[in-house]
XYZ file of C-alpha atoms in Angstrom:
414
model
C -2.455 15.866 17.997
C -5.227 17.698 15.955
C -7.496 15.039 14.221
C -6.203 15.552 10.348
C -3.177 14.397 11.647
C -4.705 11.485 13.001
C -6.606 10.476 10.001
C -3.208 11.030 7.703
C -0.885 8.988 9.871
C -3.381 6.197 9.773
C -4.337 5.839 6.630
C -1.236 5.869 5.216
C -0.196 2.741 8.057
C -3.460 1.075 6.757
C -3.102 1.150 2.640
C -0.816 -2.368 3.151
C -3.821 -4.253 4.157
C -4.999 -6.095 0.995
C -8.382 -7.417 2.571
C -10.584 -5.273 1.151
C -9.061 -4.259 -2.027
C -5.612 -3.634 -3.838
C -3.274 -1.382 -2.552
C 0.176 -0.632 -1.034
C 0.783 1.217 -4.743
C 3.454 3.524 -5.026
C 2.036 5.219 -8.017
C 1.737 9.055 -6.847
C 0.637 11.751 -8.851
C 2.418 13.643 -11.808
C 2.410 17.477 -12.061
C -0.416 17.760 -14.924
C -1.848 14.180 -14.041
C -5.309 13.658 -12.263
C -5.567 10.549 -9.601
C -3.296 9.518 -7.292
C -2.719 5.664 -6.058
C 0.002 5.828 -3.151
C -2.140 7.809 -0.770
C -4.269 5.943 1.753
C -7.901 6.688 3.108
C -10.427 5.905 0.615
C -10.510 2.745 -1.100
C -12.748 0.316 -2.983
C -14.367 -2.710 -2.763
C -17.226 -4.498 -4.800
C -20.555 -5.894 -3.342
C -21.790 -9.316 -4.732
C -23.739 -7.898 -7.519
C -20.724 -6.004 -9.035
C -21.270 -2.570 -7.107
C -18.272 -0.954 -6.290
C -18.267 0.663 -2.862
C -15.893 3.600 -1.362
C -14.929 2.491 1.936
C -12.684 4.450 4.638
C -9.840 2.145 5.222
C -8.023 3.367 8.419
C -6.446 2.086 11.532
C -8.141 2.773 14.654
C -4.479 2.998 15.729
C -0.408 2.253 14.275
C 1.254 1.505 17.651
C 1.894 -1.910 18.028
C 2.925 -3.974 20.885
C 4.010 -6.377 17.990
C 7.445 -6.660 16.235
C 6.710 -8.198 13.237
C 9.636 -8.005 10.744
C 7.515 -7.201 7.342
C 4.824 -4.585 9.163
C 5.293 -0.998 8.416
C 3.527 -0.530 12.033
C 6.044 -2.850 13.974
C 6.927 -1.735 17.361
C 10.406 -0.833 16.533
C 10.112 1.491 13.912
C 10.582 4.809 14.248
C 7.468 5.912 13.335
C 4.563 8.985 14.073
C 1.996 7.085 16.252
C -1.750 8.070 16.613
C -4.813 6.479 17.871
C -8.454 7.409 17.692
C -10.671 7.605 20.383
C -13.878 5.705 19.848
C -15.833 9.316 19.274
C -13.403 10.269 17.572
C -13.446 6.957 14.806
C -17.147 7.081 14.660
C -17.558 10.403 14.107
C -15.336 10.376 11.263
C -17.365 7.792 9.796
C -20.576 9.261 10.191
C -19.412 12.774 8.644
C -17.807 11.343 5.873
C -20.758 9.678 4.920
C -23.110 12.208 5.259
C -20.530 14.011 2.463
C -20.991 11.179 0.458
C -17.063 10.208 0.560
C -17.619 6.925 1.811
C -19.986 3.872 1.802
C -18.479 2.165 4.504
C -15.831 1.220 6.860
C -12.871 -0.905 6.852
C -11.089 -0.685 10.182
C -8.141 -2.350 11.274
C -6.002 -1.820 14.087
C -1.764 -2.331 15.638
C -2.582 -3.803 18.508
C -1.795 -0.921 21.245
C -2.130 -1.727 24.646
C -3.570 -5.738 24.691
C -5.479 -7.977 22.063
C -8.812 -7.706 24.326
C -8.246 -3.569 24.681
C -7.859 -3.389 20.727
C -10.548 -5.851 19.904
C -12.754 -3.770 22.373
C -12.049 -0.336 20.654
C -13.303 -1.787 17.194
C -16.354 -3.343 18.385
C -17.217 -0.212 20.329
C -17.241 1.452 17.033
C -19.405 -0.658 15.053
C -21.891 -1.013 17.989
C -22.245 3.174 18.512
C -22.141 3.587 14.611
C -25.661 0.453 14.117
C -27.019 1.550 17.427
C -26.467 5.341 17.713
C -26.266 6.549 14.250
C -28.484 3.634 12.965
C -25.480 3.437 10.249
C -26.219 0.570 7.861
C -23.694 1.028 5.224
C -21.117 -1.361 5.120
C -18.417 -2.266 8.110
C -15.355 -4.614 7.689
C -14.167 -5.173 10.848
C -10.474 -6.890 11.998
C -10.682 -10.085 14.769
C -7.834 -9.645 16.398
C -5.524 -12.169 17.202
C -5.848 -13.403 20.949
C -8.594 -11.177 21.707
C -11.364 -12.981 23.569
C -13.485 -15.295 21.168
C -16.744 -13.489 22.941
C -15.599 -10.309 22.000
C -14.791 -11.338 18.283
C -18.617 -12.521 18.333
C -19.971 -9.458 19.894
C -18.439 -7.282 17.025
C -19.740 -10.000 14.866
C -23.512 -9.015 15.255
C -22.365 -5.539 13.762
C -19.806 -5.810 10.916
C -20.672 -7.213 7.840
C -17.186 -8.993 7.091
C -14.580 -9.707 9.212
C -11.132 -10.916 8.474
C -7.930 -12.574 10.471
C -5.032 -12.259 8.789
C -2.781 -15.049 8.661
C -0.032 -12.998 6.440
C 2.563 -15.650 6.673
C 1.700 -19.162 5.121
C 3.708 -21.328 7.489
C 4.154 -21.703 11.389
C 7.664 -22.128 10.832
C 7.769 -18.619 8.708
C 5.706 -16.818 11.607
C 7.912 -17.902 14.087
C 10.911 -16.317 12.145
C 8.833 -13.162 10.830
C 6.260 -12.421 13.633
C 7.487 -14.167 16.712
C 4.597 -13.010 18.669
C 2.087 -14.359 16.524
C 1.176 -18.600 16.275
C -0.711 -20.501 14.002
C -3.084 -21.198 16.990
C -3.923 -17.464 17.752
C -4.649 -17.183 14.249
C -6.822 -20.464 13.295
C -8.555 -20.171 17.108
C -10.721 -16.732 16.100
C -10.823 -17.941 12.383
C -12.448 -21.326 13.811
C -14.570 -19.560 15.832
C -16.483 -16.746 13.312
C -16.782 -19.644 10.916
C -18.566 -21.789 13.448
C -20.352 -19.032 14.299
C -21.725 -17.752 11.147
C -22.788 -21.104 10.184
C -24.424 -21.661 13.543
C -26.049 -18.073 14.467
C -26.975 -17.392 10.143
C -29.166 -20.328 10.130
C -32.058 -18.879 11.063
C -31.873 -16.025 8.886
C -33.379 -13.781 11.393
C -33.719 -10.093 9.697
C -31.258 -7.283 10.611
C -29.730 -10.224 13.390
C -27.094 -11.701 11.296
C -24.014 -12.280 12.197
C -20.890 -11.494 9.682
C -23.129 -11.754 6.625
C -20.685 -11.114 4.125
C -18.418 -13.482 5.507
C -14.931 -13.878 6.418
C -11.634 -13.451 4.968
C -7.736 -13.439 5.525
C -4.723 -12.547 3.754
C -1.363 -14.001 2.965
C 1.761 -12.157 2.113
C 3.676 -13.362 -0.740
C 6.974 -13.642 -1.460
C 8.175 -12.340 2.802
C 9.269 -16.243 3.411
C 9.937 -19.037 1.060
C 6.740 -21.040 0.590
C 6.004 -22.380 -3.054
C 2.794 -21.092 -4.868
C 1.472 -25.151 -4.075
C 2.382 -24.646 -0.251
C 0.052 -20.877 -0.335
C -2.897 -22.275 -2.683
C -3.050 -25.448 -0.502
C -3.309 -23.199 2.329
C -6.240 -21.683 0.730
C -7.563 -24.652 -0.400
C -8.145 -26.136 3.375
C -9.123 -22.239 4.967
C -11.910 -22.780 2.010
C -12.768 -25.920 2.967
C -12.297 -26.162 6.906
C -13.545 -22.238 7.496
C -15.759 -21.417 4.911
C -13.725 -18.253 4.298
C -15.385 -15.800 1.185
C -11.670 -14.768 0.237
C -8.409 -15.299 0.743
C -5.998 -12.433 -0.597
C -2.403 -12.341 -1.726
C -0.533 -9.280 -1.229
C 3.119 -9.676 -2.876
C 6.093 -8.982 -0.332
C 6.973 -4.623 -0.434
C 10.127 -4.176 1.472
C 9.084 -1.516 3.777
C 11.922 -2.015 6.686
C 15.553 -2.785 6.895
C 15.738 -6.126 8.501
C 17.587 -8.823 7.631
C 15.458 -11.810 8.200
C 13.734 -10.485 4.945
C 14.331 -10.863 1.553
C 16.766 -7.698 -0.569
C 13.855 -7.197 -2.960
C 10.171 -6.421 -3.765
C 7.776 -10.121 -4.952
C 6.626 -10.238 -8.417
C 3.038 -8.431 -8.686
C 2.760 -11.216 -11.530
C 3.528 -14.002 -8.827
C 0.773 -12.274 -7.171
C -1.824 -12.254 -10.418
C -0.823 -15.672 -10.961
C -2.172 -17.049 -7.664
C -5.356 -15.093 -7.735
C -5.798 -17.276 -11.007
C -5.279 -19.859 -9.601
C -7.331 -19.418 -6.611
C -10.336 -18.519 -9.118
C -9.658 -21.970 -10.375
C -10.278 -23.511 -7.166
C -13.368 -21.573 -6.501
C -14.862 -22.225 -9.802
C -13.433 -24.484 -11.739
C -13.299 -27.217 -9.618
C -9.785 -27.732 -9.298
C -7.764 -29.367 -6.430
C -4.534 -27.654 -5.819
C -2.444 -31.183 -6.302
C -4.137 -30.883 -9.769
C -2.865 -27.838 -10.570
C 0.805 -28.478 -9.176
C 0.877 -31.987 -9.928
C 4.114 -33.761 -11.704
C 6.727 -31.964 -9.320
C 5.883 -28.462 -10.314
C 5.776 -26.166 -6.934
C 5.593 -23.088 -8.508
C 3.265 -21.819 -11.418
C 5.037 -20.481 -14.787
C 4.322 -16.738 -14.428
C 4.162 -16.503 -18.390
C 1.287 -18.729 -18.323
C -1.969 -18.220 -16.575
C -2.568 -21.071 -14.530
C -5.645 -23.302 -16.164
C -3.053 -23.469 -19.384
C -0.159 -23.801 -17.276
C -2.212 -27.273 -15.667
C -3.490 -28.287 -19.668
C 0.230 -28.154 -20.992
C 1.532 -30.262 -17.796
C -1.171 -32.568 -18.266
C -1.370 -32.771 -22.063
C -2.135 -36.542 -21.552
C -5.646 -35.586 -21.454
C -6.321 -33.592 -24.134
C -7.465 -33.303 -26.788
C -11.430 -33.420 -26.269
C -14.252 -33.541 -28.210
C -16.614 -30.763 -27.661
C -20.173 -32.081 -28.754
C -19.845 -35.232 -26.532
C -17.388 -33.787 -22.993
C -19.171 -33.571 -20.040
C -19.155 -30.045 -18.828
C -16.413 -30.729 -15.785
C -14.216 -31.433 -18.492
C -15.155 -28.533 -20.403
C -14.018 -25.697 -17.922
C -10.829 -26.863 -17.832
C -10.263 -26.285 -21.059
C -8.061 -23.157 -22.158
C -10.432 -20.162 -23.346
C -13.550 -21.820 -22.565
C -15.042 -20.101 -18.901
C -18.121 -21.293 -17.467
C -20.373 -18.679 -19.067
C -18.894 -20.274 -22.897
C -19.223 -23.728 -21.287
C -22.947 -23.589 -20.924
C -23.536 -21.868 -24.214
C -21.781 -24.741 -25.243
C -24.000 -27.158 -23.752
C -27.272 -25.590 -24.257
C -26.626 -25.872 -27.784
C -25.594 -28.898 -28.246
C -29.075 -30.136 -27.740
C -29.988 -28.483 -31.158
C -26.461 -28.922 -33.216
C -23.032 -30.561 -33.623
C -20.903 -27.276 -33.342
C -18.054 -26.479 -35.117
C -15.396 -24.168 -34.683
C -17.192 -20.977 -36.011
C -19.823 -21.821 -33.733
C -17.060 -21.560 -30.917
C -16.118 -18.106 -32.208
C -19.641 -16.740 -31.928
C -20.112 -17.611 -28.311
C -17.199 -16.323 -27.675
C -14.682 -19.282 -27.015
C -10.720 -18.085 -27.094
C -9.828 -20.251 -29.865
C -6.338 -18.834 -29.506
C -5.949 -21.058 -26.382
C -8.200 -23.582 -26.931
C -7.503 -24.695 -30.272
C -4.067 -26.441 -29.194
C -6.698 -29.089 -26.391
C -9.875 -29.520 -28.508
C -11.828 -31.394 -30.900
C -14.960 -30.464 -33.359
C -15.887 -33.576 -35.053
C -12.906 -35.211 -34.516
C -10.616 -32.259 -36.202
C -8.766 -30.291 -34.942
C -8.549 -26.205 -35.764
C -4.761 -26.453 -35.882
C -3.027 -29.900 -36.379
C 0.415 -27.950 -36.792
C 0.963 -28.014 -33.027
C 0.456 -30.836 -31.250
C 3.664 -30.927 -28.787
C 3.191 -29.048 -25.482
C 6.556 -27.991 -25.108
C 5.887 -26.583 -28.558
C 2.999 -24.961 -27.950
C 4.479 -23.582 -24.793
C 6.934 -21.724 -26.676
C 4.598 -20.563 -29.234
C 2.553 -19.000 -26.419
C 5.384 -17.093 -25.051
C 5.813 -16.017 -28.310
C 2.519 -14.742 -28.754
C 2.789 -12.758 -25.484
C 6.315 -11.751 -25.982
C 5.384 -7.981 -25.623
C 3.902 -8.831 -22.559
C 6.723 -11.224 -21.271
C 9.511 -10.106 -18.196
C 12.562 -10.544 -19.953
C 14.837 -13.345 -19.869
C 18.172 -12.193 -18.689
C 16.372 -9.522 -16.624
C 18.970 -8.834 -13.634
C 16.578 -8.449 -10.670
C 13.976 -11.208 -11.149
C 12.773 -12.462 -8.612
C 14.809 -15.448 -6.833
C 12.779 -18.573 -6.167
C 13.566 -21.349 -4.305
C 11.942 -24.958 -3.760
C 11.487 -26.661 -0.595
């Protein structure tokens, strides 16, 4: 097989791997249009300070000894297979760079032969491409599950992220979907990079660090019947336990016939809608029993999260804004943390009103229904939440999925 057809066949099986960025769109190109989102190879991802880098996103190879039921790659699909040789991956690399089509690297990999094998392949890669080529653009690298921890850590000293992905948010859901996956051959290498990035980072020893950018994971939504409280707690304790940089949700695309799945695509809102809430437990503060508390499993996909909590917890509000502490403040509707400090820093000079509000920016839309200036409010019309829950979806009615719509999506509560 010549190597363009290598490179086609495996970046198409890689565009359903969310880690890096969004993809898996189905949006092709029109006859006069420019752009075109359903192909696979060069994606993007953005750097801490808001650069946005082109990366190669590829599989070092799409045969599988795997049979997972959602995977595009599994081993029973009748498929074209490929697989690089190590030359043959690096080179790619380094030539695309040098034509300025790429920044980095995000390689992934079916598992071919054996986990070690696979694992072996992708650390070969990023070791030739630092040590060879002296390549120091960006490399996200796969762990692979049950590959040996030593070998995860040896490709650890040369990629800047690395990611395991979990996919499936319950054991009992991975022994349905991906019987030859467990939730120990997932959490084991996860464990592991996060010990060892806190352990071998502490020194901060230039050009030695290992997995600087961190680690991440992603969880399929919508394949298996999980609430949204079951997949943010699940995020809530990777944060917590592993120290992961990201988790990311990738909505459910029916890519094979198999009846162990569900008939139908996930809601890309579903999907919005926990990366909301996720934000909220990154930087807001919030708990995930906070945000699902009072027997609600799923979050209202009309509402974005924060005012989906503030209407089912309407017991709390309303607050006055010259004398909150700033905790409080962030979890009000409209106000983010950038309004929150404005807020705060000038308080120290003035009692603010509500024009103040609208000059640092504060979307008095949302927040007028949970605050106070003064002791008034802006509107005292609406002071029922179930009210002001309708009045929202009135407000976003052009934006709304309609009511009687035939294929929403099904949800269930467990």
């Amino acid at each position: 097989m010549i190597l363009k057809d290598k490179i086609k066949i495996l970046a198409e099986s890689a565009k359903y791997d969310v880690s890096c960025s969004s993809s898996g769109s189905s949006r092709a190109n029109s006859k006069n249009g420019i752009g075109n989102a359903s192909i696979g190879g060069i994606c993007h991802s953005w750097s801490e300070d808001g650069r946005c880098i082109s990366l190669l996103k590829i599989l070092f190879s799409n045969n599988c000894i795997f049979d997972c039921a959602y995977c595009i790659n599994r081993r029973s699909n009748d498929i074209e297979r490929a697989t690089f040789t190590v030359d043959e991956m690096v080179n790619l690399t380094i030539n695309f760079y040098k034509r300025n089509y790429i920044e980095g690297l995000f390689l992934s990999s079916g598992i071919y032969s054996n986990p070690n094998e696979t694992m072996n392949s992708l650390y070969m890669v990023a070791k030739i491409l630092r040590e060879k080529y002296k390549f120091n653009g960006y490399i996200h690298l796969k762990a692979i599950p049950g590959a040996d921890p030593l070998l995860i850590k040896k490709a650890g000293f040369y990629a800047d992220r690395m990611s395991v992905n979990i996919e499936l948010p319950s054991e009992k859901s991975l022994k349905i979907l991906a019987p030859q996956k467990s939730k120990s051959s997932l959490l084991v290498p996860m464990k592991s990079l996060s010990e060892n990035i806190l352990d071998l980072n502490r020194f901060n020893v230039k050009n030695h660090k290992f997995v600087p950018a961190g680690q991440s994971t992603q969880l399929i939504v919508g394949a298996s019947p999980e609430s949204d409280y079951k997949i943010i707690k699940l995020s809530e304790n990777l944060y917590d336990k592993f120290k992961l940089k990201r988790v990311y949700y990738s909505a459910f695309l029916k890519v094979n016939e198999d009846n162990r799945l569900p008939n139908k695509n996930s809601s890309l809102l579903r999907e919005h809608r926990l990366y909301q809430a996720d934000w909220l437990l990154r930087f807001y503060k919030f708990k995930a029993y906070e945000i699902f508390n009072k027997g609600n499993y799923f979050l209202d996909e009309k509402l974005d999260p924060k005012l989906f909590w503030a209407l089912n917890n309407f017991d709390l509000f309303p607050v006055e804004i010259n004398r909150c502490d700033f905790d409080t403040l962030i979890r009000v509707p409209g106000i983010g943390v950038k309004s929150a400090y404005k807020i705060f820093n000038m308080r120290r000079e003035k009692s603010i009103n509500f024009d103040d509000l609208k000059k640092i920016n504060v979307v008095l839309k949302r927040a007028k229904y949970f605050i106070t200036c003064n002791g008034r409010y802006m509107d005292f019309s609406l002071k029922d939440p179930d009210k002001i829950k309708q009045a929202i979806y009135l407000e976003n009615k052009g934006n709304l999925i309609p009511l009687f719509q035939d294929n929403l999506p099904v949800i269930s509560i467990r």
